Short mmCIF file of C-alpha atoms in Angstrom, two decimals:
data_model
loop_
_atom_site.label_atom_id
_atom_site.label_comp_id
_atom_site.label_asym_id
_atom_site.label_seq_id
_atom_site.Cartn_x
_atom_site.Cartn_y
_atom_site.Cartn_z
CA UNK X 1 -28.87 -20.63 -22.89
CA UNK X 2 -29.00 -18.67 -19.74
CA UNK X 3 -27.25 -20.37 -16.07
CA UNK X 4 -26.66 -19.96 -12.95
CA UNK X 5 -24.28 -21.28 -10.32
CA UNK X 6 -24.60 -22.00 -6.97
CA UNK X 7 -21.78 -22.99 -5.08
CA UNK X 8 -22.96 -25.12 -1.71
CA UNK X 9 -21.19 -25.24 1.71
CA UNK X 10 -21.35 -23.55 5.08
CA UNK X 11 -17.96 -23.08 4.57
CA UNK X 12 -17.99 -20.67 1.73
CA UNK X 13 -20.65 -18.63 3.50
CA UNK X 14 -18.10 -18.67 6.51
CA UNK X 15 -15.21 -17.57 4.53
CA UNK X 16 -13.03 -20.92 5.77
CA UNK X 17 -12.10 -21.47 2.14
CA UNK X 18 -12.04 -19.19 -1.22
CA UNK X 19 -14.51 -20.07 -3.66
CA UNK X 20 -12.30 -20.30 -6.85
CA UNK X 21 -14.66 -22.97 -8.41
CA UNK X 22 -17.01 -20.03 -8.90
CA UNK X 23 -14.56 -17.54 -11.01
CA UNK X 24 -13.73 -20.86 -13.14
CA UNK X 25 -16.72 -22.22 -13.78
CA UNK X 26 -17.91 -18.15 -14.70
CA UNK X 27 -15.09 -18.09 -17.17
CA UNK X 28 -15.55 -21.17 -18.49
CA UNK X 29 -19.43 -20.83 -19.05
CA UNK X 30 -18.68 -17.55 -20.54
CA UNK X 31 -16.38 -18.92 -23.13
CA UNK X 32 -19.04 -21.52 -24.16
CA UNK X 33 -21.79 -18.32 -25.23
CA UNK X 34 -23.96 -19.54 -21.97
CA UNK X 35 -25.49 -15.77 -20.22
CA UNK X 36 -24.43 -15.71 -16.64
CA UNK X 37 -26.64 -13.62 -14.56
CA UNK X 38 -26.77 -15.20 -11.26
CA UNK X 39 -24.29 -16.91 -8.69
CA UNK X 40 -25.72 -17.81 -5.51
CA UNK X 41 -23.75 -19.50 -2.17
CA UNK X 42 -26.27 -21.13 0.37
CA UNK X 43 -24.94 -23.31 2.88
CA UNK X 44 -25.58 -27.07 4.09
CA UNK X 45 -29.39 -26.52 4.90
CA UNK X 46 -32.12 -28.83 2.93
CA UNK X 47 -34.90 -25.96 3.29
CA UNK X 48 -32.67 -23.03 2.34
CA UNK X 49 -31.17 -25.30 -0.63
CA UNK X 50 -34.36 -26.17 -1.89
CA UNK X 51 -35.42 -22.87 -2.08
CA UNK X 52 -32.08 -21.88 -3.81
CA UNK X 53 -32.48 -24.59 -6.16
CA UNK X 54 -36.26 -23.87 -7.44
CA UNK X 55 -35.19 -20.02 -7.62
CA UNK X 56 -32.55 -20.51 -10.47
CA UNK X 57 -34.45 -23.38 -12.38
CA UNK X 58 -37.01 -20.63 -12.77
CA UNK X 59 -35.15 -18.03 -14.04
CA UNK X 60 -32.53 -20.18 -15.71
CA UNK X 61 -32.10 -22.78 -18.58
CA UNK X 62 -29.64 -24.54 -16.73
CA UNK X 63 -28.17 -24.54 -13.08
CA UNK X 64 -24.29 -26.03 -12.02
CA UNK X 65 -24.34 -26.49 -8.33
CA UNK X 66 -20.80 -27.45 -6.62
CA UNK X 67 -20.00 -29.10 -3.67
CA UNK X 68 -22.10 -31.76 -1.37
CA UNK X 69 -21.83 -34.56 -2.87
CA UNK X 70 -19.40 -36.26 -0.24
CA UNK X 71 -20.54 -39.24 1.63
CA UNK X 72 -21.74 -37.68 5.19
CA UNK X 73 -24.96 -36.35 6.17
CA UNK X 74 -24.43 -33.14 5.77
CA UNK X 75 -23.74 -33.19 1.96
CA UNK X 76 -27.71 -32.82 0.88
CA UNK X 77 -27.13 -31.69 -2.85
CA UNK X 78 -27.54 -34.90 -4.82
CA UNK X 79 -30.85 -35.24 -2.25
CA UNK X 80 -32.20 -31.99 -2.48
CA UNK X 81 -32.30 -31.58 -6.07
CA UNK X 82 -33.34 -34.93 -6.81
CA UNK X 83 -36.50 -33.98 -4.82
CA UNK X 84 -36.59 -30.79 -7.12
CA UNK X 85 -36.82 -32.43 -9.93
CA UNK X 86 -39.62 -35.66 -8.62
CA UNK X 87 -36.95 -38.25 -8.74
CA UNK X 88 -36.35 -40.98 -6.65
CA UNK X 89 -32.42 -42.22 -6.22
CA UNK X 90 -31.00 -45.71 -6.82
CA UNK X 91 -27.44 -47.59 -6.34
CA UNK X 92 -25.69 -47.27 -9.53
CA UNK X 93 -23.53 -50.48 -9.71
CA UNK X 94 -20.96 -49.27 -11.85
CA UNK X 95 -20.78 -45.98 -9.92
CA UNK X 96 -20.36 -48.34 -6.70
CA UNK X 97 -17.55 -50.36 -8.35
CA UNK X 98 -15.60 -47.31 -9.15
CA UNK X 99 -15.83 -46.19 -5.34
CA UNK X 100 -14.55 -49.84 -4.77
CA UNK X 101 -11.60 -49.56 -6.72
CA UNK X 102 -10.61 -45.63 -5.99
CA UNK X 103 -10.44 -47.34 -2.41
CA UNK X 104 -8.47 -50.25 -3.83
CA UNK X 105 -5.83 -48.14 -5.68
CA UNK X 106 -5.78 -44.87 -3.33
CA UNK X 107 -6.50 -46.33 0.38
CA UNK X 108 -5.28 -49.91 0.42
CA UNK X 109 -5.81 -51.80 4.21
CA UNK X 110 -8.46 -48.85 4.95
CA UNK X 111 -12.28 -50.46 5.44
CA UNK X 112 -14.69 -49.01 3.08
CA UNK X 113 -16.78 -47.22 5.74
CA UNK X 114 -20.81 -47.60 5.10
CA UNK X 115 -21.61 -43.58 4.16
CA UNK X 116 -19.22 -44.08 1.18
CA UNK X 117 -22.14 -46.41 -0.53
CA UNK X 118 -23.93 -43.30 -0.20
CA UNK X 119 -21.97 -41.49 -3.03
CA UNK X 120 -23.33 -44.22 -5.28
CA UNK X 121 -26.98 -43.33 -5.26
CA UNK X 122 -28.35 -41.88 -8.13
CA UNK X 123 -31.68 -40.13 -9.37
CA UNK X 124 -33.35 -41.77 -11.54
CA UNK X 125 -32.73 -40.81 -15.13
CA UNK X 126 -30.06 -38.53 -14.39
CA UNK X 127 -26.47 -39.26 -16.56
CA UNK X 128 -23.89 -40.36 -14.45
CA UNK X 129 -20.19 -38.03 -15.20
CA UNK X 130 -17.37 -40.38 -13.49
CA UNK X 131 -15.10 -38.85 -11.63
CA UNK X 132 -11.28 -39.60 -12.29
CA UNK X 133 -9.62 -37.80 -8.91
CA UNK X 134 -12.97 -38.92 -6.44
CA UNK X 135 -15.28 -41.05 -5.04
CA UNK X 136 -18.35 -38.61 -5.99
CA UNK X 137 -19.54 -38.65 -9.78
CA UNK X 138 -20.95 -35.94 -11.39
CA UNK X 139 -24.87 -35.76 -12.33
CA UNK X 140 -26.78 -34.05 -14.83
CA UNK X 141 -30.22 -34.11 -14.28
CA UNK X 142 -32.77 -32.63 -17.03
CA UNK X 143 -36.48 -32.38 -15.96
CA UNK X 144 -38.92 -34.38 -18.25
CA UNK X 145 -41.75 -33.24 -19.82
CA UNK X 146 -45.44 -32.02 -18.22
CA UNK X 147 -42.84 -31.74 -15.17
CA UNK X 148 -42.58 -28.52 -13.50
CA UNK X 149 -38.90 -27.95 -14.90
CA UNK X 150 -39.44 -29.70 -18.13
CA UNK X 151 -36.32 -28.86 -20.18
CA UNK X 152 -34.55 -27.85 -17.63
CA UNK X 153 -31.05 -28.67 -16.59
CA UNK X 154 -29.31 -29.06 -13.14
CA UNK X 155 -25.62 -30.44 -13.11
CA UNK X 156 -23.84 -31.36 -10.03
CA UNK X 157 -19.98 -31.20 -9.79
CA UNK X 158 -17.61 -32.59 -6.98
CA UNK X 159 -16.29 -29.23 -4.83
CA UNK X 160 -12.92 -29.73 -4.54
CA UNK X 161 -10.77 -27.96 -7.10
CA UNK X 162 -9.35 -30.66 -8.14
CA UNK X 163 -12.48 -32.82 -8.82
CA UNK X 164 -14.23 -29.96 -10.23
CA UNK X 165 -11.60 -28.22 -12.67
CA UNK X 166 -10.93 -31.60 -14.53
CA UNK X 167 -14.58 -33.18 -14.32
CA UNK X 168 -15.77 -29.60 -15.85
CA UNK X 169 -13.23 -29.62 -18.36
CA UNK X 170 -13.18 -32.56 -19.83
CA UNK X 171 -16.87 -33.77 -19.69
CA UNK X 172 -19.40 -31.43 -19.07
CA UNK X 173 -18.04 -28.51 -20.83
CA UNK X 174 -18.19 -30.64 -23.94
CA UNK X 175 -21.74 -31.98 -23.31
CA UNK X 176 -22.87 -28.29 -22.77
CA UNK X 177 -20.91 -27.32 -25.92
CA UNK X 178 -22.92 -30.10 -27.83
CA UNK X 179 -26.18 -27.76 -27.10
CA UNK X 180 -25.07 -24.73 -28.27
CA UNK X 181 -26.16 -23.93 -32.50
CA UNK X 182 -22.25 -22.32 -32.43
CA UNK X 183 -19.08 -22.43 -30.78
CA UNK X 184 -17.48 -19.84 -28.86
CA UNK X 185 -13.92 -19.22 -29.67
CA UNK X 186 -11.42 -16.65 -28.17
CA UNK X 187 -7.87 -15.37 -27.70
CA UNK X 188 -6.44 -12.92 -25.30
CA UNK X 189 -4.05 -9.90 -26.09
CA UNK X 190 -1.98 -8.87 -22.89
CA UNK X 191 -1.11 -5.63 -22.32
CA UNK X 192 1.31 -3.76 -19.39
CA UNK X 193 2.48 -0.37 -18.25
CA UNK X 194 -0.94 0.80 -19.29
CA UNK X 195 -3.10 1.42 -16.60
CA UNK X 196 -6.78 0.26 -16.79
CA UNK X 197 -8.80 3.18 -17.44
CA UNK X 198 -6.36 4.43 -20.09
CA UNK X 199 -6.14 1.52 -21.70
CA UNK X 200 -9.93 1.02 -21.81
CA UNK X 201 -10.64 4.48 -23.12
CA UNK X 202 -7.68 3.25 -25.77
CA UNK X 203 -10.41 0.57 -27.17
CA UNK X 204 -13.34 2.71 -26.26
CA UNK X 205 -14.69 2.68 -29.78
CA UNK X 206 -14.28 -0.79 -30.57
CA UNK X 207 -16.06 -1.57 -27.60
CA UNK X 208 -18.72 0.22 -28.44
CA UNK X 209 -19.26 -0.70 -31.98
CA UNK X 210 -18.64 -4.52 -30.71
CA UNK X 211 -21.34 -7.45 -31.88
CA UNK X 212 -19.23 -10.28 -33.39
CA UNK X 213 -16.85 -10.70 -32.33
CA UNK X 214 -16.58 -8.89 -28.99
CA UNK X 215 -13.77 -7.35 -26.89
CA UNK X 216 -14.02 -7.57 -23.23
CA UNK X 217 -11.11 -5.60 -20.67
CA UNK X 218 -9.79 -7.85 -17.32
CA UNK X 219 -7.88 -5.86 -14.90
CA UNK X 220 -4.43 -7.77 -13.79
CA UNK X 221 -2.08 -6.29 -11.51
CA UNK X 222 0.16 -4.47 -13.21
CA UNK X 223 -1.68 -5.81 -16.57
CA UNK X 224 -4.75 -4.97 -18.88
CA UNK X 225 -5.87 -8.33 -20.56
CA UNK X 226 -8.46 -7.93 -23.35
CA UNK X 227 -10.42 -11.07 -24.74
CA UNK X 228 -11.34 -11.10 -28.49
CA UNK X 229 -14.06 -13.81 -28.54
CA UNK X 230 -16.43 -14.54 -31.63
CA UNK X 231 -19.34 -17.06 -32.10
CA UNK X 232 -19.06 -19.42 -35.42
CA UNK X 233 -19.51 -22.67 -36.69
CA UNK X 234 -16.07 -23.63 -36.42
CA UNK X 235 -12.40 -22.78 -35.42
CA UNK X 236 -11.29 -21.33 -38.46
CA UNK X 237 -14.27 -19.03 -39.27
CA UNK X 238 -13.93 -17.54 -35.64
CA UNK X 239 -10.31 -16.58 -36.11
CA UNK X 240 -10.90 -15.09 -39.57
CA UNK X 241 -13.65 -12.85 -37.48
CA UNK X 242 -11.26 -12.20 -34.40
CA UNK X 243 -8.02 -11.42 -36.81
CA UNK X 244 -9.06 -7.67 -37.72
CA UNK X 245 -9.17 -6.82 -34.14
CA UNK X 246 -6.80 -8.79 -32.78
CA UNK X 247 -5.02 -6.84 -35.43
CA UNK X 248 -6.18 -3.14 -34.74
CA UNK X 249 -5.34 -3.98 -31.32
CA UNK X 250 -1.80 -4.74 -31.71
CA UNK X 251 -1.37 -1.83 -33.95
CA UNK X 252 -2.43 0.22 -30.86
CA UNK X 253 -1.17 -0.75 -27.94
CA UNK X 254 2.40 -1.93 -30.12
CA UNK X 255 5.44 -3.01 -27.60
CA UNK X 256 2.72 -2.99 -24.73
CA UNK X 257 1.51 -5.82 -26.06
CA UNK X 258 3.81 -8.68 -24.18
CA UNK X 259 1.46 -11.82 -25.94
CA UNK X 260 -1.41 -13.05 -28.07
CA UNK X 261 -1.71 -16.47 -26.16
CA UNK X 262 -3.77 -16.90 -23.03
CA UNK X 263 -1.62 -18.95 -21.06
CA UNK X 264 1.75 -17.74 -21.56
CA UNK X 265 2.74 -15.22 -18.54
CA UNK X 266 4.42 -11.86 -18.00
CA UNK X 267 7.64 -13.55 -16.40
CA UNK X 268 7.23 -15.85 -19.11
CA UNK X 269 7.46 -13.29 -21.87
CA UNK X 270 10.49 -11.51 -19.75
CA UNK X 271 12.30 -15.09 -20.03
CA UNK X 272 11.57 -15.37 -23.13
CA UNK X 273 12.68 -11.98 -24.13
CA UNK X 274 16.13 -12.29 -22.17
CA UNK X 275 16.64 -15.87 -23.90
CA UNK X 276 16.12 -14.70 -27.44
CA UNK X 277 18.59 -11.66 -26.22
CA UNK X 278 21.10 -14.78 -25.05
CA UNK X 279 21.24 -12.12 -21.89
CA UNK X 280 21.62 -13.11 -17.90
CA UNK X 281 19.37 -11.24 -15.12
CA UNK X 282 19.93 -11.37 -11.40
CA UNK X 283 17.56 -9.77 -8.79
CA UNK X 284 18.59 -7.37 -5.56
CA UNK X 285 14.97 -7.26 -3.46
CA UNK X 286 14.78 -5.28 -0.20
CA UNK X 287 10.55 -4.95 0.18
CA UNK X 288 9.94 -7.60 -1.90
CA UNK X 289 11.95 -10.14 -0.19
CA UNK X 290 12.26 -13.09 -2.84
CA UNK X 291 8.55 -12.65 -4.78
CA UNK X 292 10.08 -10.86 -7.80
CA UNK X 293 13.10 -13.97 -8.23
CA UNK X 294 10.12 -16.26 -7.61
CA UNK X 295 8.17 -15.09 -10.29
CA UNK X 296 10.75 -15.11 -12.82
CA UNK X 297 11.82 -18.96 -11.01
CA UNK X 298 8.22 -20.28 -11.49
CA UNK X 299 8.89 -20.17 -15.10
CA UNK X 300 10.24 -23.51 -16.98
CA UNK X 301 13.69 -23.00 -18.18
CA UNK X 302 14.80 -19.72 -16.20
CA UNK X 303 17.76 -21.63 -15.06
CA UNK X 304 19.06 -20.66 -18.42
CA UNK X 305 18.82 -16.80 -17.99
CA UNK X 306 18.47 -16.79 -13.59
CA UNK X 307 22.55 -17.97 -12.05
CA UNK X 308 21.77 -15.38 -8.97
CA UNK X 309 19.33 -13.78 -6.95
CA UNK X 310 19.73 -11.63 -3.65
CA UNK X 311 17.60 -10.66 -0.91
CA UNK X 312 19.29 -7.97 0.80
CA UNK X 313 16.64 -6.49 3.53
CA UNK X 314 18.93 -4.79 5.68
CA UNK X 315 21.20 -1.75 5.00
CA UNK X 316 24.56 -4.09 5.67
CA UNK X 317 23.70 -6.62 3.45
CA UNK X 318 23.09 -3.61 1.04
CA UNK X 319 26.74 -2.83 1.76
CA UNK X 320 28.27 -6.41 1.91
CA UNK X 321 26.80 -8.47 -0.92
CA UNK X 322 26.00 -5.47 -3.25
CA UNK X 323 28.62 -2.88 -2.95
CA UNK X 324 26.17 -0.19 -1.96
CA UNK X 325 28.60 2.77 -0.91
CA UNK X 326 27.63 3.64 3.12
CA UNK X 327 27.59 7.07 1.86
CA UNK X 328 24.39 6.78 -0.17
CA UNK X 329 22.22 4.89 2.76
CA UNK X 330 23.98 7.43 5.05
CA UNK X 331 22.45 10.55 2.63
CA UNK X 332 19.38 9.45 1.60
CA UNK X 333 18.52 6.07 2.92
CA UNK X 334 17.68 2.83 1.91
CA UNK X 335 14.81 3.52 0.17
CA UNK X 336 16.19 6.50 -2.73
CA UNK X 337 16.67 6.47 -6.22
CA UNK X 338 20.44 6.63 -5.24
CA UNK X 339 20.22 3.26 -3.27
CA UNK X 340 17.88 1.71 -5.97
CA UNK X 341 20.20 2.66 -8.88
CA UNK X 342 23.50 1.16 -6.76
CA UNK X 343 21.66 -1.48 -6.14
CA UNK X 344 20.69 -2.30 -9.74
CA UNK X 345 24.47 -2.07 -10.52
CA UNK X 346 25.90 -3.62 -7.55
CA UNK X 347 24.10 -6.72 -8.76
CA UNK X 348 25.27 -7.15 -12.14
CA UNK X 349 28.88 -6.39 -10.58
CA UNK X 350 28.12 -8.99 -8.63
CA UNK X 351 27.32 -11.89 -10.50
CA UNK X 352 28.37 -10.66 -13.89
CA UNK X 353 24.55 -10.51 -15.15
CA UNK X 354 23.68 -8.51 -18.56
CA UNK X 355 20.54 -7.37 -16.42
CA UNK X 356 19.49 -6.70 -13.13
CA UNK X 357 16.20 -5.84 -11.34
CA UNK X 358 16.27 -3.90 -7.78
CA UNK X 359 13.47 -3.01 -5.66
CA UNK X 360 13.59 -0.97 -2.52
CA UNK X 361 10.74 0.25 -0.67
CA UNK X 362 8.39 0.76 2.10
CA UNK X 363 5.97 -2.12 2.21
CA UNK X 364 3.80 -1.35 5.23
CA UNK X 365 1.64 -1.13 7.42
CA UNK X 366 4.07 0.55 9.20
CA UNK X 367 8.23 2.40 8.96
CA UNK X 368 6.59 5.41 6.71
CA UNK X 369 6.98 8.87 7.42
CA UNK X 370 5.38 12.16 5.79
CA UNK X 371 8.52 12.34 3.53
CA UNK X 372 8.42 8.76 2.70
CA UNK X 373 4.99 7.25 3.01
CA UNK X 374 3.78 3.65 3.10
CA UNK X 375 4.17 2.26 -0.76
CA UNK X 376 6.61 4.37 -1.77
CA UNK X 377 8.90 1.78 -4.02
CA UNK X 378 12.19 2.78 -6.03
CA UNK X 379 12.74 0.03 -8.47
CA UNK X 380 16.28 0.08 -10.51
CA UNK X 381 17.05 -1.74 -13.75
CA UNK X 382 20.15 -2.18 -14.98
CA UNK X 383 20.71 -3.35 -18.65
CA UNK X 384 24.76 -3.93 -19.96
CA UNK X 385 25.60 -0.57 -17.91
CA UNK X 386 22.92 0.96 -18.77
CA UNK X 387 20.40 1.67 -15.79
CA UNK X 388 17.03 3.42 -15.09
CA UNK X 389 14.93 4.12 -11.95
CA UNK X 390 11.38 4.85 -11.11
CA UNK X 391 9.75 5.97 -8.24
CA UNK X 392 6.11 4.27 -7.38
CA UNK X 393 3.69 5.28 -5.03
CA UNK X 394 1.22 2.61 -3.79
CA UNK X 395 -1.49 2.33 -1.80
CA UNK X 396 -2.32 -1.37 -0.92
CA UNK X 397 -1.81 -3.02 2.28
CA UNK X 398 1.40 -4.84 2.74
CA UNK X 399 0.60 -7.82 0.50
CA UNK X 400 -0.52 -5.48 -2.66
CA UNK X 401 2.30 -3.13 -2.33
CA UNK X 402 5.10 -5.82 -2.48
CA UNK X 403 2.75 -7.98 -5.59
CA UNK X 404 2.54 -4.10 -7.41
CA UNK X 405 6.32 -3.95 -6.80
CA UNK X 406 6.94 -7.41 -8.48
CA UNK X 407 4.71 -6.60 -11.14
CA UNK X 408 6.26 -3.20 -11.87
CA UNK X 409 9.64 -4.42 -11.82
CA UNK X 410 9.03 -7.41 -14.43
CA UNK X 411 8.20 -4.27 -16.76
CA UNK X 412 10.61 -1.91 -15.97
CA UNK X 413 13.08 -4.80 -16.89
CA UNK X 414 10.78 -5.99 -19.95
CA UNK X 415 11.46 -2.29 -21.31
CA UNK X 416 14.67 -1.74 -20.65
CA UNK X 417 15.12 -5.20 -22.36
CA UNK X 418 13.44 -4.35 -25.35
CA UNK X 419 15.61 -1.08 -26.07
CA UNK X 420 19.11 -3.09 -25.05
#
């Protein structure tokens, strides 16, 4: 089945908010074998809506559209589509009940104002998808036959993420599953300190001779992901396809490879990797100010491996809290391989961590000079006395250079581990 989204709100045409309901639902439609072609924003306007709508019903099998479905008058979706489609709306009792007790449970002493009866109109004939974390249900509307979009599919989703994500998840993605002849199955093999285009000529030949299952490359920063996903009848006859490559892939990208399972995280692996070690880590951050520490602090359980972490930005806290000799800053400055390397073992002399992580660097936009340009980054790893530096040269804007910084330093520190 081919679909289309089209994500509705002056908003997202305004660039107020990010339209992260769009990459999800992409991924997700991908993962259930439905072709993607299309993905269309058009803002709170019934003409321009309509004509939005009618476009992808002709070109596509079925059509999720996100967002106005709230109760003023400027949310048209439910209205516009029903008119699409030839169908008149009702008030769905059960649908108005449930608005009656989200008030109940969520907004106790506030009056149920009159647009909220609005959410609980219906088109006729449409399924109703309740909505756990709203007021708005979900609708899926299918055209009827001798109509003009007999056979066709709209479905209308709450916008907010956190309407959307769970609604999608654990009701329509199922229903749209139930119309697919086979089920599409996946797993994800992530790879670091390969760059992109290496890495992709690595699998150049498997991409190529790719038909079931197939092996698609995602660019992270600092990371190459690649999905293996296959089309069978079941579970287990789509991981007996995906094993071989799954397989040649870990044979050649080896200790690159940091996991096999979609949701578990570079910091995660690092954790994991210092836990199975029984080692300690501690952090000194001059560019990065804190992001690298909070990486490896978002994980559950880092408390067991994380006792310390510094943020030493200027050139006396260098001194003070890491024992940077004033003769190194004084020679070659704060940001050096010197400083990076004294900084990496000031740190574990510090705390008395088996590992430490250091980053010094020139952020931006400005403080470069022609010998030391914005981006240039010295990160230090120190491993039970044992320490390495590398030099980095970026080219983002402030925010990219400090996020390539974190993500090159949770590697550096993932190698050194893995030769301790």
């Amino acid at each position: 089945m081919v679909a289309e989204l089209i994500s509705v709100g002056t908003e997202i045409l305004l660039g107020n908010i990010v339209n992260t309901n769009a990459a999800y639902l992409a991924e997700k439609c991908a993962l259930l074998g439905l072709s993607l072609y299309y993905q269309n924003s058009v803002g709170d306007n019934e003409e321009r809506m309509e004509e939005t709508i009618r476009r992808a019903l002709g070109r596509s099998d079925v059509v999720i559209l996100t967002g106005g479905l709230g109760p003023t008058k400027d949310d048209l979706t439910k209205e516009v589509t029903a008119k699409v489609f030839g169908k008149k709306l009702y008030e769905d009792l059960h649908t108005k009940e449930r608005i009656m007790d989200f008030f109940q449970k969520n907004h106790s002493g506030h009056k149920i104002t009159e647009n909220n009866w609005k959410q609980a109109l219906v088109p006729e004939g449409a399924k109703v998808v309740e909505n756990a974390n709203g007021t708005a249900p979900g609708l899926i509307i299918t055209g009827e036959e001798g109509t003009e979009y007999a056979g066709k599919m709209a479905i209308l989703i709450p916008g907010p993420p956190n309407e959307c994500i769970p609604m999608f998840d654990r009701q329509i993605a199922p229903y749209l599953g139930k119309l697919q002849p086979d089920g599409i199955y996946s797993c994800m093999v992530k790879v670091c300190s390969i760059g992109e285009s290496r890495a992709e000529t690595m699998v150049a030949d498997l991409m190529d001779a790719q038909s079931n299952p197939t092996l698609a490359p995602y660019a992270k920063t600092g990371e190459v992901h690649f999905r293996v996903t296959a089309k069978a009848k079941d579970e287990k006859t789509a991981q007996e396809l995906m094993r071989p490559l799954v397989d040649e892939l870990l044979r050649r990208f080896g200790d690159h490879v940091y996991t096999t399972k979609e949701e578990v995280t570079l910091e995660q692996a690092v954790v994991q990797l210092l836990k199975e070690k029984k080692m300690t880590v501690t952090t000194a951050e001059s560019c990065t100010g804190g992001l690298l520490s909070g990486r490896i602090i978002n994980v559950p359980g880092a408390s067991e491996v994380l006792n310390e972490a510094h943020v030493t930005y200027s050139n006396e806290a260098k001194e003070k809290i890491l024992g940077v000799p004033h003769g190194i800053l004084k020679a070659h400055g704060a940001v050096s391989r010197e400083t990076a390397e004294a900084m990496a073992r000031g740190a574990c002399q510090a705390t008395g961590a088996d590992a430490s992580i250091a980053v010094t660097g020139i952020a931006g936009p400005d403080g470069g000079t022609e010998e030391k340009p914005v981006g240039l980054v010295y990160i230090g790893c120190c491993v039970r006395g044992n320490t390495v530096v590398e030099k980095y040269q970026f080219t983002g804007n402030r925010e990219k250079n400090r996020e390539y910084a974190v993500a090159r330093g949770l590697i550096l520190l993932r190698e050194a581990l893995l030769h301790a």
